Every structure is written in C-alpha cells, then in structure tokens.
Amino acid sequence: MSDSKEVSISIENKIAFITINAPKTLNALNRKIIKEIHQHLYNIKYDNDVRVVIITGAGEKAFVAGANIKEFASFSKKEGQELAQSGHDLLFNKIANFSKPVIAAVNGYALGGGLELAMACHMRVASENAKLGQPEVSLGLIPGYGGTQRLTQLIGKGKAFEMILTGQMISAKEGLSLGLLNYVVSLEELMPKAIEIASKTIENSPAAIKKSIKAINAVFGNIGLQNEVELFGQCFGTDEFKEGTQAFLEKRKPNFK
Ligand code: HXC
C-alpha cells in the first residue's frame, strides 16, 4: 500500500477513476506520482470489475501542469534521459498500450508532461477552462514524454510545429477544432461526459476493444519515441536548460543568448 495521498482510485460501475491531487504544484508529475499511477494501473489491469479508466486532476485549475520542474532542474544528461525513459516504461506507454480504454478528463491546465499524459490516453474530454500546451522549449527542453510524436499524430505536422516551437498554450475550443480533444464541455459536465463515453465502451466486447487498441497503435512505430528520449536527454546540463529552468523557479522570463 502506498502511503501517499497524491493519487487516488475509486471504482464504480466498472469504471476506475484515477485522480491526481497535488495542488501545491498544480498536479505536476514527479517520480512518486508516476509510480503511484503505474501501481494503480497494474492493480486494475486484470480486474474484471474494471472495464475502462478515467484519469483526471483534482480541483478546477489543473489537470497536470507538466513534469515537476523543481525535481529535474539539477539533473544530468543521464538522469534526464532516464527520467523520460522510465516515464514511458512506467506510465505513458503503459497507458497508450493499456488493454482497456483510458479516457483523460482534462479539467484545467494540461501542459508539457500533462498534455503528454492526456495524449497517451485513448480519448480526451476537456472542460471549457482547459489550456493545452507544450512549453518545454521555454525551459531549454523538448517534450520528452511522447509529445513530439503523439501531438504530431493527433494534429498534424504544421500545427504540432507551431505548438512546440512557440510553446504557446491553446484554448480547449482550439484543441477541439484541431482534433486534439474529442469533446469540450462545461466543468460541471466534464465527468458526466467522460462517464457517458466510458459507458458506451463498456457495452462492447472487451476482447475486441483490446485488439482494436493494439491495431490502432500498430499504425505508429516506436522509433520516434526512442529518438525523442535521446534528444530530450541531450538538453540536460546545457546552459540553455539551466537558464530556462532557473528562470521558471525564479518566476522570470528566460534570457536565451
Ligand atoms: C513544478 C510547478 C509546475 C511544474 C506549476 N508549479 N507548474 N512546480 N513543476 N510543472 C507550481 C509553481 O511553481 C507554484 O508554486 C504553484 O505551482 C502555482 O503555480 P503558479 O505559477 O504560481 O500559478 P499561475 O501563475 O496560475 O500559472 C499557472 C501555470 C504556471 C501557467 C500553469 O504554473 C506554469 O507555467 N507552470 C509550468 C508549466 C510548464 O512549463 N510545464 C512543463 C514542465 S516540463 P509556488 O511554490 O510558487 O506556489 C515537462 C517535461 C515533460 O513537462 C517531459 C519529461 C520527461
């Protein structure tokens, strides 16, 4: 049993609700939180009482505001690469290849690793206040939890370049029009909408669903993800990485020479 209260799970009507609750950092992902979500997924994988998973963030401000910048700000190249690789192994690829549908209920900021978490899920519903972005370049980094691959797969190369190279956030409405989100609803309607989609999948054959997920994922290879992990690791320890992360921690704009 984990002693942390940062990730909780409840199961109701064959739906597992996984909630990330770390308000002080806007639900930013650290290694402990990643391990906790991993453990919950492991526990429900073969549980016949669970047919679908909904992942959300607690509160009304953030789904997940990214990987925890404080945690990795002093990482070396090796540690940076290991951060990305272990994230994929424990969580992001686990979700993408999970045998049951996983739905992200995006209740606010989904930035960096937060948007990447939502994109690893099979479907995304967001509330109107949600803001989506890959701001890593402002930290001297690149997206390292699959963003360069999954964002491009979801919205196409041109818009993926725009989001990643400008680092700017987009609104939920724009995310919907780009195909990044399946639905946008009011905050009150977020969970009901996610449950509605979940309930529709529950009516269908679990074996056929499992095979569908496998078949759809087979459209995309893993070489790009591996390449991303290596490039992500190369960012660590550079002057630009130090400036980008320091600037965030000091609450100022970075000054890249
Ligand atoms: C650590 C974070 C955080 C993060 C927010 N906080 N995001 N801490 N890591 N990713 C903390 C802040 O430091 C602050 O702590 C508290 O949460 C509230 O945040 P504020 O910035 O004061 O709130 P606000 O002004 O409303 O701005 C909200 C925000 C901003 C726009 C979401 O917090 C923000 O830009 N966050 C960083 C987003 C980001 O760059 N994400 C990508 C991370 S890199 P204090 O102690 O001051 O109250 C990444 C890499 C993924 O995700 C790949 C890894 C392999």
XYZ file of N, CA, C and O in Angstrom, residues 22-218:
788
model
N -2.220 17.020 -6.295
C -1.027 17.661 -5.721
C -1.173 19.167 -5.954
O -0.509 19.752 -6.817
N -2.085 19.801 -5.212
C -2.464 21.199 -5.514
C -1.327 22.203 -5.447
O -1.329 23.181 -6.180
N -0.333 21.937 -4.587
C 0.765 22.918 -4.436
C 1.580 23.083 -5.708
O 2.243 24.100 -5.902
N 1.569 22.069 -6.565
C 2.343 22.154 -7.811
C 1.427 22.001 -9.034
O 1.894 21.655 -10.117
N 0.170 22.291 -8.859
C -0.810 22.139 -9.944
C -0.738 20.739 -10.567
O -0.728 20.578 -11.795
N -0.652 19.747 -9.678
C -0.656 18.332 -10.063
C 0.538 17.928 -10.936
O 0.442 16.970 -11.723
N 1.640 18.675 -10.840
C 2.826 18.325 -11.643
C 3.287 16.909 -11.317
O 3.222 16.463 -10.170
N 3.772 16.225 -12.335
C 4.182 14.825 -12.181
C 5.598 14.731 -11.631
O 6.529 15.247 -12.249
N 5.754 14.093 -10.493
C 7.096 13.727 -10.044
C 7.183 12.202 -10.099
O 6.221 11.524 -10.465
N 8.346 11.681 -9.729
C 8.530 10.241 -9.897
C 7.590 9.430 -9.018
O 7.133 8.361 -9.402
N 7.302 9.989 -7.846
C 6.418 9.289 -6.909
C 4.995 9.185 -7.490
O 4.371 8.124 -7.434
N 4.524 10.285 -8.045
C 3.169 10.276 -8.618
C 3.102 9.316 -9.802
O 2.146 8.547 -9.948
N 4.134 9.339 -10.627
C 4.170 8.422 -11.783
C 4.116 6.968 -11.302
O 3.355 6.154 -11.830
N 4.870 6.669 -10.287
C 4.880 5.289 -9.761
C 3.519 4.912 -9.186
O 3.070 3.774 -9.317
N 2.889 5.870 -8.529
C 1.575 5.580 -7.950
C 0.535 5.283 -9.030
O -0.258 4.354 -8.901
N 0.525 6.098 -10.090
C -0.448 5.835 -11.170
C -0.139 4.468 -11.782
O -1.039 3.666 -12.040
N 1.148 4.215 -11.980
C 1.575 2.923 -12.531
C 1.023 1.768 -11.692
O 0.485 0.794 -12.216
N 1.159 1.902 -10.374
C 0.718 0.847 -9.471
C -0.807 0.633 -9.578
O -1.277 -0.499 -9.619
N -1.544 1.725 -9.666
C -2.999 1.596 -9.809
C -3.353 0.878 -11.118
O -4.228 0.006 -11.144
N -2.660 1.253 -12.192
C -2.944 0.613 -13.483
C -2.623 -0.875 -13.424
O -3.364 -1.717 -13.944
N -1.515 -1.188 -12.771
C -1.100 -2.587 -12.609
C -2.186 -3.364 -11.854
O -2.558 -4.473 -12.236
N -2.702 -2.746 -10.801
C -3.699 -3.430 -9.964
C -5.013 -3.696 -10.699
O -5.698 -4.664 -10.405
N -5.371 -2.823 -11.634
C -6.684 -2.989 -12.290
C -6.598 -3.698 -13.640
O -7.615 -4.027 -14.235
N -5.376 -3.928 -14.074
C -5.194 -4.484 -15.419
C -5.998 -5.775 -15.629
O -6.649 -5.947 -16.649
N -5.929 -6.682 -14.664
C -6.614 -7.970 -14.821
C -7.876 -8.064 -13.959
O -8.404 -9.139 -13.734
N -8.333 -6.915 -13.479
C -9.536 -6.896 -12.640
C -10.769 -6.799 -13.540
O -10.988 -5.791 -14.212
N -11.577 -7.877 -13.540
C -12.741 -7.890 -14.430
C -13.812 -6.886 -14.028
O -14.729 -6.613 -14.789
N -13.682 -6.356 -12.815
C -14.633 -5.334 -12.369
C -14.330 -3.973 -12.982
O -15.101 -3.034 -12.827
N -13.192 -3.869 -13.645
C -12.827 -2.608 -14.296
C -12.790 -2.817 -15.803
O -12.078 -3.679 -16.304
N -13.580 -2.015 -16.527
C -13.585 -2.144 -17.987
C -13.062 -0.902 -18.680
O -12.766 -0.916 -19.871
N -12.957 0.193 -17.954
C -12.471 1.433 -18.545
C -11.902 2.317 -17.438
O -12.259 2.168 -16.268
N -10.979 3.186 -17.823
C -10.286 4.038 -16.832
C -10.484 5.504 -17.223
O -10.408 5.849 -18.404
N -10.736 6.324 -16.217
C -10.789 7.776 -16.436
C -9.713 8.404 -15.552
O -9.669 8.159 -14.349
N -8.832 9.196 -16.171
C -7.779 9.878 -15.408
C -8.084 11.374 -15.379
O -8.395 11.978 -16.417
N -8.005 11.971 -14.199
C -8.271 13.399 -14.088
C -7.373 14.026 -13.019
O -6.635 13.326 -12.330
N -7.445 15.356 -12.925
C -6.718 16.062 -11.880
C -7.725 16.610 -10.883
O -8.850 16.946 -11.248
N -7.311 16.702 -9.635
C -8.222 17.251 -8.628
C -8.287 18.769 -8.779
O -7.336 19.404 -9.227
N -9.402 19.342 -8.389
C -9.544 20.799 -8.410
C -10.042 21.314 -9.751
O -10.355 20.540 -10.661
N -10.080 22.636 -9.844
C -10.658 23.243 -11.050
C -9.624 24.028 -11.836
O -9.941 24.765 -12.752
N -8.356 23.900 -11.438
C -7.349 24.716 -12.117
C -6.473 23.908 -13.081
O -6.153 24.377 -14.160
N -6.078 22.741 -12.629
C -5.115 21.995 -13.435
C -5.465 20.518 -13.560
O -5.882 19.888 -12.584
N -5.281 20.011 -14.765
C -5.233 18.553 -14.974
C -3.843 18.138 -14.479
O -3.720 17.586 -13.399
N -2.820 18.534 -15.212
C -1.432 18.336 -14.801
C -0.605 19.436 -15.476
O -0.631 19.555 -16.697
N 0.133 20.230 -14.675
C 0.903 21.357 -15.242
C 2.283 20.937 -15.719
O 3.169 21.780 -15.867
N 2.474 19.658 -15.956
C 3.741 19.190 -16.531
C 4.502 18.296 -15.595
O 4.015 17.926 -14.525
N 5.707 17.954 -16.021
C 6.619 17.255 -15.114
C 7.071 18.271 -14.074
O 7.082 19.471 -14.345
N 7.444 17.780 -12.909
C 7.829 18.693 -11.823
C 9.212 19.298 -12.097
O 10.234 18.611 -12.007
N 9.204 20.584 -12.430
C 10.430 21.270 -12.865
C 11.476 21.298 -11.748
O 12.670 21.118 -11.996
N 11.007 21.482 -10.539
C 11.931 21.525 -9.396
C 12.692 20.200 -9.257
O 13.874 20.173 -8.956
N 11.979 19.120 -9.519
C 12.585 17.803 -9.340
C 13.738 17.574 -10.317
O 14.761 16.998 -9.968
N 13.567 18.047 -11.581
C 14.594 17.688 -12.571
C 15.581 18.813 -12.886
O 16.489 18.642 -13.692
N 15.414 19.991 -12.242
C 16.221 21.169 -12.610
C 17.733 20.931 -12.487
O 18.507 21.554 -13.210
N 18.143 20.039 -11.604
C 19.595 19.815 -11.462
C 20.026 18.465 -12.031
O 21.138 17.997 -11.755
N 19.177 17.857 -12.836
C 19.521 16.544 -13.398
C 20.642 16.644 -14.435
O 20.734 17.625 -15.176
N 21.429 15.594 -14.501
C 22.452 15.469 -15.548
C 21.783 14.911 -16.808
O 20.614 14.505 -16.781
N 22.556 14.839 -17.891
C 22.046 14.262 -19.151
C 21.526 12.838 -18.930
O 20.460 12.471 -19.400
N 22.309 12.063 -18.183
C 21.946 10.663 -17.951
C 20.634 10.588 -17.157
O 19.736 9.799 -17.469
N 20.534 11.439 -16.148
C 19.315 11.428 -15.323
C 18.117 11.921 -16.125
O 16.997 11.433 -15.946
N 18.347 12.903 -17.009
C 17.273 13.424 -17.853
C 16.740 12.349 -18.781
O 15.527 12.170 -18.933
N 17.663 11.628 -19.397
C 17.250 10.557 -20.313
C 16.512 9.456 -19.551
O 15.505 8.927 -20.011
N 17.015 9.181 -18.358
C 16.387 8.140 -17.524
C 14.981 8.569 -17.076
O 14.062 7.766 -17.012
N 14.831 9.872 -16.834
C 13.519 10.406 -16.450
C 12.480 10.122 -17.543
O 11.384 9.622 -17.280
N 12.885 10.451 -18.783
C 11.969 10.235 -19.906
C 11.718 8.747 -20.123
O 10.572 8.305 -20.261
N 12.790 7.966 -20.121
C 12.647 6.531 -20.394
C 11.778 5.846 -19.342
O 10.870 5.075 -19.678
N 12.034 6.155 -18.071
C 11.249 5.484 -17.028
C 9.797 5.961 -17.067
O 8.876 5.197 -16.779
N 9.593 7.231 -17.451
C 8.223 7.727 -17.595
C 7.454 6.929 -18.648
O 6.313 6.520 -18.443
N 8.121 6.679 -19.773
C 7.477 5.874 -20.829
C 7.191 4.463 -20.341
O 6.110 3.933 -20.535
N 8.225 3.877 -19.710
C 8.088 2.471 -19.305
C 7.017 2.290 -18.233
O 6.240 1.336 -18.269
N 7.000 3.219 -17.275
C 6.077 3.052 -16.146
C 4.679 3.559 -16.460
O 3.694 3.054 -15.929
N 4.588 4.579 -17.292
C 3.287 5.232 -17.402
C 2.790 5.491 -18.833
O 1.749 4.979 -19.228
N 3.552 6.291 -19.576
C 2.994 6.803 -20.832
C 2.726 5.685 -21.849
O 1.633 5.616 -22.421
N 3.707 4.823 -22.052
C 3.467 3.711 -22.977
C 2.521 2.680 -22.371
O 1.789 2.001 -23.095
N 2.533 2.579 -21.048
C 1.607 1.651 -20.371
C 0.165 2.080 -20.662
O -0.685 1.247 -20.959
N -0.083 3.386 -20.563
C -1.438 3.877 -20.830
C -1.788 3.683 -22.305
O -2.843 3.152 -22.642
N -0.876 4.113 -23.176
C -1.160 4.041 -24.615
C -1.480 2.612 -25.042
O -2.332 2.390 -25.905
N -0.802 1.651 -24.418
C -0.998 0.248 -24.801
C -1.881 -0.515 -23.817
O -1.935 -1.744 -23.865
N -2.555 0.214 -22.929
C -3.403 -0.458 -21.936
C -4.510 -1.222 -22.672
O -5.015 -0.777 -23.698
N -4.889 -2.370 -22.117
C -5.850 -3.214 -22.827
C -7.291 -2.745 -22.650
O -8.200 -3.256 -23.283
N -7.502 -1.765 -21.772
C -8.846 -1.208 -21.572
C -8.794 0.262 -21.954
O -7.748 0.908 -21.777
N -9.900 0.817 -22.448
C -9.867 2.225 -22.839
C -9.504 3.130 -21.663
O -9.965 2.927 -20.546
N -8.654 4.124 -21.941
C -8.290 5.115 -20.933
C -8.704 6.481 -21.468
O -8.332 6.871 -22.576
N -9.492 7.180 -20.673
C -10.011 8.495 -21.071
C -9.413 9.552 -20.155
O -9.419 9.396 -18.930
N -8.908 10.633 -20.741
C -8.425 11.755 -19.923
C -9.575 12.746 -19.770
O -10.187 13.142 -20.772
N -9.876 13.108 -18.532
C -10.854 14.170 -18.271
C -10.042 15.396 -17.869
O -9.572 15.511 -16.736
N -9.829 16.280 -18.825
C -8.875 17.392 -18.677
C -9.602 18.598 -18.077
O -10.352 19.286 -18.744
N -9.316 18.839 -16.791
C -10.105 19.807 -16.016
C -9.393 21.147 -15.805
O -9.703 21.848 -14.856
N -8.438 21.482 -16.660
C -7.701 22.745 -16.498
C -6.401 22.647 -17.278
O -6.347 21.964 -18.311
N -5.345 23.274 -16.771
C -4.058 23.244 -17.478
C -3.603 21.813 -17.780
O -3.544 20.970 -16.876
N -3.283 21.582 -19.037
C -2.609 20.334 -19.426
C -1.384 20.779 -20.212
O -1.466 21.071 -21.404
N -0.255 20.886 -19.512
C 0.951 21.464 -20.098
C 2.105 20.473 -20.043
O 2.210 19.691 -19.083
N 2.971 20.512 -21.047
C 4.140 19.644 -21.050
C 3.738 18.195 -20.811
O 2.886 17.645 -21.516
N 4.329 17.598 -19.776
C 4.008 16.213 -19.445
C 2.534 15.996 -19.142
O 2.039 14.869 -19.228
N 1.819 17.072 -18.814
C 0.376 16.956 -18.570
C -0.387 16.740 -19.860
O -1.280 15.882 -19.943
N -0.024 17.496 -20.881
C -0.664 17.269 -22.183
C -0.218 15.912 -22.727
O -1.012 15.180 -23.334
N 1.035 15.563 -22.460
C 1.531 14.267 -22.939
C 0.803 13.109 -22.253
O 0.544 12.081 -22.860
N 0.454 13.306 -20.985
C -0.328 12.288 -20.276
C -1.707 12.156 -20.931
O -2.174 11.050 -21.207
N -2.329 13.296 -21.206
C -3.653 13.266 -21.845
C -3.560 12.609 -23.229
O -4.451 11.857 -23.629
N -2.457 12.890 -23.938
C -2.327 12.341 -25.296
C -1.986 10.857 -25.303
O -2.220 10.171 -26.299
N -1.408 10.368 -24.203
C -1.154 8.926 -24.125
C -2.467 8.168 -23.932
O -2.568 6.987 -24.265
N -3.478 8.872 -23.395
C -4.800 8.252 -23.218
C -5.458 8.059 -24.593
O -5.087 8.696 -25.568
N -6.471 7.186 -24.631
C -7.081 6.877 -25.924
C -8.073 7.948 -26.372
O -8.296 8.129 -27.571
N -8.666 8.650 -25.403
C -9.604 9.736 -25.732
C -9.455 10.852 -24.708
O -9.036 10.607 -23.577
N -9.838 12.057 -25.119
C -9.702 13.231 -24.247
C -10.979 14.067 -24.250
O -11.437 14.477 -25.322
N -11.509 14.295 -23.062
C -12.615 15.229 -22.883
C -12.069 16.365 -22.032
O -11.336 16.110 -21.078
N -12.402 17.608 -22.377
C -11.864 18.726 -21.589
C -12.976 19.673 -21.180
O -14.016 19.769 -21.837
N -12.711 20.386 -20.098
C -13.631 21.446 -19.690
C -13.244 22.729 -20.436
O -12.109 22.872 -20.907
N -14.213 23.640 -20.509
C -14.007 24.866 -21.302
C -12.810 25.690 -20.820
O -12.208 26.429 -21.590
N -12.488 25.588 -19.532
C -11.379 26.382 -18.985
C -10.008 25.755 -19.249
O -8.982 26.326 -18.866
N -9.978 24.585 -19.862
C -8.693 23.891 -20.053
C -7.785 24.682 -20.990
O -8.243 25.346 -21.921
N -6.495 24.619 -20.698
C -5.487 25.241 -21.570
C -4.447 24.175 -21.870
O -3.987 23.474 -20.957
N -4.087 24.073 -23.138
C -3.211 22.984 -23.569
C -1.936 23.548 -24.166
O -1.984 24.522 -24.931
N -0.806 22.934 -23.842
C 0.433 23.435 -24.433
C 1.629 22.551 -24.167
O 1.618 21.693 -23.281
N 2.653 22.764 -24.983
C 3.953 22.090 -24.800
C 4.986 23.204 -24.614
O 5.655 23.610 -25.568
N 5.134 23.726 -23.386
C 6.031 24.873 -23.172
C 7.501 24.509 -22.949
O 8.291 25.363 -22.557
N 7.878 23.258 -23.231
C 9.236 22.809 -22.868
C 10.346 23.667 -23.452
O 11.390 23.852 -22.822
N 10.171 24.199 -24.681
C 11.281 24.970 -25.286
C 11.599 26.215 -24.460
O 12.712 26.726 -24.526
N 10.649 26.681 -23.664
C 10.935 27.843 -22.809
C 11.819 27.446 -21.630
O 12.350 28.291 -20.920
N 11.957 26.137 -21.417
C 12.811 25.630 -20.329
C 14.154 25.117 -20.863
O 14.959 24.570 -20.109
N 14.359 25.258 -22.167
C 15.579 24.697 -22.767
C 15.466 23.199 -22.976
O 16.452 22.485 -23.063
N 14.227 22.727 -23.073
C 13.952 21.295 -23.229
C 13.109 21.036 -24.468
O 12.585 21.973 -25.068
N 12.924 19.766 -24.777
C 11.908 19.394 -25.759
C 10.876 18.529 -25.023
O 11.162 18.026 -23.934
N 9.701 18.360 -25.585
C 8.765 17.423 -24.943
C 9.435 16.051 -24.853
O 10.073 15.617 -25.808
N 9.319 15.412 -23.696
C 10.064 14.159 -23.506
C 9.204 12.978 -23.107
O 9.689 11.863 -22.955
N 7.917 13.224 -22.948
C 7.011 12.117 -22.621
C 6.109 11.800 -23.823
O 4.939 11.496 -23.664
N 6.668 11.919 -25.006
C 5.941 11.494 -26.207
C 5.292 12.619 -26.990
O 4.658 12.377 -28.019
N 5.460 13.862 -26.524
C 4.760 14.992 -27.149
C 5.113 15.225 -28.608
O 4.242 15.530 -29.415
N 6.400 15.062 -28.954
C 6.760 15.327 -30.356
C 6.085 14.310 -31.282
O 5.807 14.613 -32.440
N 5.821 13.139 -30.743
C 5.220 12.091 -31.566
C 3.690 12.131 -31.533
O 3.030 12.183 -32.560
N 3.149 12.119 -30.305
C 1.684 11.979 -30.204
C 0.960 13.249 -30.620
O -0.135 13.190 -31.171
N 1.560 14.415 -30.366
C 0.912 15.654 -30.806
C 0.880 15.690 -32.334
O -0.147 16.031 -32.936
N 1.985 15.309 -32.946
C 2.058 15.300 -34.409
C 1.055 14.291 -34.991
O 0.388 14.570 -35.984
N 0.945 13.147 -34.329
C -0.015 12.138 -34.795
C -1.444 12.670 -34.708
O -2.277 12.419 -35.569
N -1.721 13.416 -33.650
C -3.101 13.860 -33.416
C -3.490 15.077 -34.248
O -4.610 15.164 -34.737
N -2.566 16.051 -34.378
C -2.994 17.309 -35.024
C -2.246 17.609 -36.314
O -2.534 18.607 -36.966
N -1.281 16.778 -36.692
C -0.536 17.005 -37.933
C 0.704 17.854 -37.687
O 0.837 18.551 -36.679
N 1.598 17.785 -38.678
C 2.940 18.349 -38.538
C 2.945 19.875 -38.373
O 3.643 20.416 -37.505
N 2.163 20.562 -39.185
C 2.205 22.034 -39.177
C 1.800 22.611 -37.840
O 2.494 23.470 -37.276
N 0.684 22.160 -37.315
C 0.200 22.681 -36.028
C 1.063 22.177 -34.866
O 1.237 22.871 -33.874
N 1.604 20.949 -35.005
C 2.496 20.441 -33.953
C 3.760 21.296 -33.894
O 4.221 21.666 -32.806
N 4.298 21.648 -35.069
C 5.456 22.552 -35.082
C 5.091 23.855 -34.382
O 5.844 24.360 -33.546
N 3.924 24.403 -34.714
C 3.539 25.691 -34.127
C 3.442 25.583 -32.606
O 4.003 26.412 -31.882
N 2.756 24.555 -32.115
C 2.585 24.443 -30.655
C 3.911 24.207 -29.943
O 4.173 24.767 -28.886
N 4.763 23.357 -30.527
C 6.018 23.009 -29.833
C 7.059 24.121 -29.970
O 7.741 24.449 -29.007
N 7.136 24.753 -31.135
C 8.185 25.771 -31.326
C 7.826 27.115 -30.704
O 8.705 27.860 -30.280
N 6.524 27.431 -30.627
C 6.148 28.681 -29.952
C 5.975 28.451 -28.453
O 6.087 29.392 -27.669
N 5.671 27.223 -28.072
C 5.447 26.913 -26.658
C 4.170 27.545 -26.112
O 3.930 27.507 -24.909
N 3.367 28.103 -27.013
C 2.162 28.818 -26.566
C 1.029 27.848 -26.234
O 0.898 26.802 -26.856
N 0.200 28.272 -25.291
C -0.968 27.456 -24.937
C -2.097 27.727 -25.919
O -2.201 28.821 -26.467
N -2.950 26.734 -26.100
C -4.173 26.942 -26.877
C -5.379 26.678 -25.977
O -5.262 26.014 -24.944
N -6.518 27.206 -26.405
C -7.744 27.011 -25.626
C -8.323 25.626 -25.905
O -7.965 24.970 -26.890
N -9.250 25.233 -25.041
C -9.931 23.950 -25.248
C -10.672 23.971 -26.588
O -10.663 22.980 -27.331
N -11.282 25.115 -26.887
C -12.042 25.230 -28.142
C -11.128 24.967 -29.347
O -11.488 24.241 -30.273
N -9.924 25.541 -29.306
C -8.989 25.314 -30.403
C -8.523 23.858 -30.424
O -8.386 23.251 -31.492
N -8.309 23.303 -29.222
C -7.917 21.898 -29.127
C -8.957 20.986 -29.760
O -8.628 19.991 -30.408
N -10.219 21.362 -29.595
C -11.312 20.580 -30.187
C -11.256 20.687 -31.707
O -11.345 19.678 -32.419
N -11.064 21.903 -32.190
C -11.087 22.088 -33.650
C -9.872 21.412 -34.306
O -9.933 21.038 -35.469
N -8.792 21.245 -33.547
C -7.599 20.589 -34.104
C -7.683 19.056 -34.035
O -6.835 18.364 -34.577
N -8.659 18.546 -33.303
C -8.747 17.095 -33.135
C -7.908 16.590 -31.970
O -7.754 15.383 -31.772
N -7.375 17.536 -31.193
C -6.587 17.147 -30.017
C -7.524 16.661 -28.909
O -7.167 15.813 -28.094
N -8.716 17.227 -28.888
C -9.728 16.844 -27.901
C -10.918 16.213 -28.618
O -11.264 16.622 -29.726
N -11.538 15.244 -27.925
C -12.742 14.632 -28.507
C -13.976 15.472 -28.225
O -14.863 15.595 -29.070
N -14.036 16.042 -27.019
C -15.185 16.868 -26.622
C -14.729 17.973 -25.690
O -13.773 17.796 -24.927
N -15.454 19.093 -25.737
C -15.266 20.163 -24.750
C -16.632 20.466 -24.149
O -17.610 20.662 -24.878
N -16.678 20.452 -22.825
C -17.947 20.689 -22.121
C -17.674 21.617 -20.929
O -16.515 21.931 -20.645
N -18.712 22.009 -20.237
C -18.513 22.842 -19.050
C -17.843 21.991 -17.963
O -17.870 20.753 -18.019
N -17.264 22.657 -16.978
C -16.589 21.934 -15.897
C -17.551 20.960 -15.205
O -17.180 19.833 -14.876
N -18.793 21.385 -15.023
C -19.793 20.521 -14.355
C -20.088 19.272 -15.199
O -20.388 18.215 -14.676
N -20.024 19.452 -16.516
C -20.368 18.345 -17.416
C -19.185 17.430 -17.724
O -19.341 16.431 -18.431
N -18.001 17.794 -17.205
C -16.791 17.046 -17.599
C -16.880 15.560 -17.250
O -16.717 14.691 -18.106
N -17.134 15.278 -15.969
C -17.184 13.870 -15.550
C -18.373 13.146 -16.173
O -18.211 12.040 -16.688
N -19.584 13.771 -16.170
C -20.694 13.084 -16.836
C -20.381 12.719 -18.297
O -20.728 11.633 -18.765
N -19.697 13.620 -18.996
C -19.379 13.341 -20.409
C -18.373 12.190 -20.514
O -18.517 11.293 -21.359
N -17.344 12.237 -19.654
C -16.343 11.153 -19.671
C -17.010 9.817 -19.332
O -16.723 8.791 -19.964
N -17.931 9.853 -18.377
C -18.639 8.619 -17.979
C -19.542 8.124 -19.116
O -19.654 6.928 -19.376
N -20.154 9.074 -19.807
C -21.018 8.696 -20.949
C -20.199 7.931 -22.002
O -20.624 6.881 -22.488
N -19.023 8.451 -22.323
C -18.176 7.759 -23.321
C -17.727 6.410 -22.761
O -17.771 5.391 -23.450
N -17.314 6.420 -21.492
C -16.863 5.175 -20.858
C -17.970 4.123 -20.918
O -17.726 2.964 -21.276
N -19.188 4.537 -20.619
C -20.314 3.595 -20.573
C -20.571 2.984 -21.945
O -20.943 1.809 -22.061
N -20.374 3.776 -22.988
C -20.578 3.235 -24.342
C -19.547 2.163 -24.662
O -19.855 1.174 -25.321
N -18.294 2.358 -24.177
C -17.280 1.338 -24.474
C -17.557 0.067 -23.665
O -17.274 -1.030 -24.123
N -18.138 0.226 -22.479
C -18.403 -0.927 -21.607
C -19.409 -1.895 -22.247
O -19.376 -3.096 -22.002
N -20.268 -1.362 -23.105
C -21.262 -2.224 -23.759
C -20.620 -3.183 -24.766
O -21.230 -4.131 -25.215
N -19.381 -2.895 -25.155
C -18.753 -3.647 -26.244
C -17.836 -4.757 -25.745
O -17.510 -4.820 -24.557
N -17.444 -5.607 -26.679
C -16.623 -6.778 -26.352
C -15.238 -6.368 -25.842
O -14.481 -5.710 -26.571
N -14.881 -6.755 -24.601
C -13.549 -6.405 -24.084
C -12.413 -6.937 -24.957
O -11.415 -6.251 -25.163
N -12.591 -8.146 -25.477
C -11.518 -8.730 -26.303
C -11.359 -7.936 -27.592
O -10.235 -7.686 -28.051
N -12.487 -7.520 -28.166
C -12.412 -6.751 -29.419
C -11.827 -5.363 -29.159
O -11.081 -4.830 -29.987
N -12.160 -4.806 -28.004
C -11.600 -3.493 -27.649
C -10.081 -3.588 -27.502
O -9.330 -2.767 -28.032
N -9.639 -4.617 -26.807
C -8.199 -4.825 -26.592
C -7.471 -4.925 -27.939
O -6.425 -4.298 -28.153
N -8.066 -5.691 -28.849
C -7.439 -5.870 -30.166
C -7.490 -4.579 -30.979
O -6.573 -4.269 -31.742
N -8.562 -3.809 -30.827
C -8.668 -2.531 -31.556
C -7.564 -1.578 -31.118
O -6.939 -0.903 -31.944
N -7.335 -1.515 -29.799
C -6.280 -0.623 -29.275
C -4.929 -1.039 -29.853
O -4.147 -0.208 -30.327
N -4.701 -2.334 -29.863
C -3.430 -2.857 -30.399
C -3.287 -2.508 -31.879
O -2.230 -2.059 -32.332
N -4.370 -2.688 -32.613
C -4.315 -2.457 -34.069
C -4.110 -0.979 -34.383
O -3.329 -0.619 -35.273
N -4.802 -0.114 -33.659
C -4.648 1.330 -33.922
C -3.225 1.768 -33.567
O -2.580 2.496 -34.327
N -2.728 1.278 -32.446
C -1.354 1.658 -32.051
C -0.317 1.153 -33.050
O 0.749 1.759 -33.193
N -0.648 0.064 -33.728
C 0.322 -0.503 -34.677
C 0.537 0.407 -35.887
O 1.502 0.237 -36.630
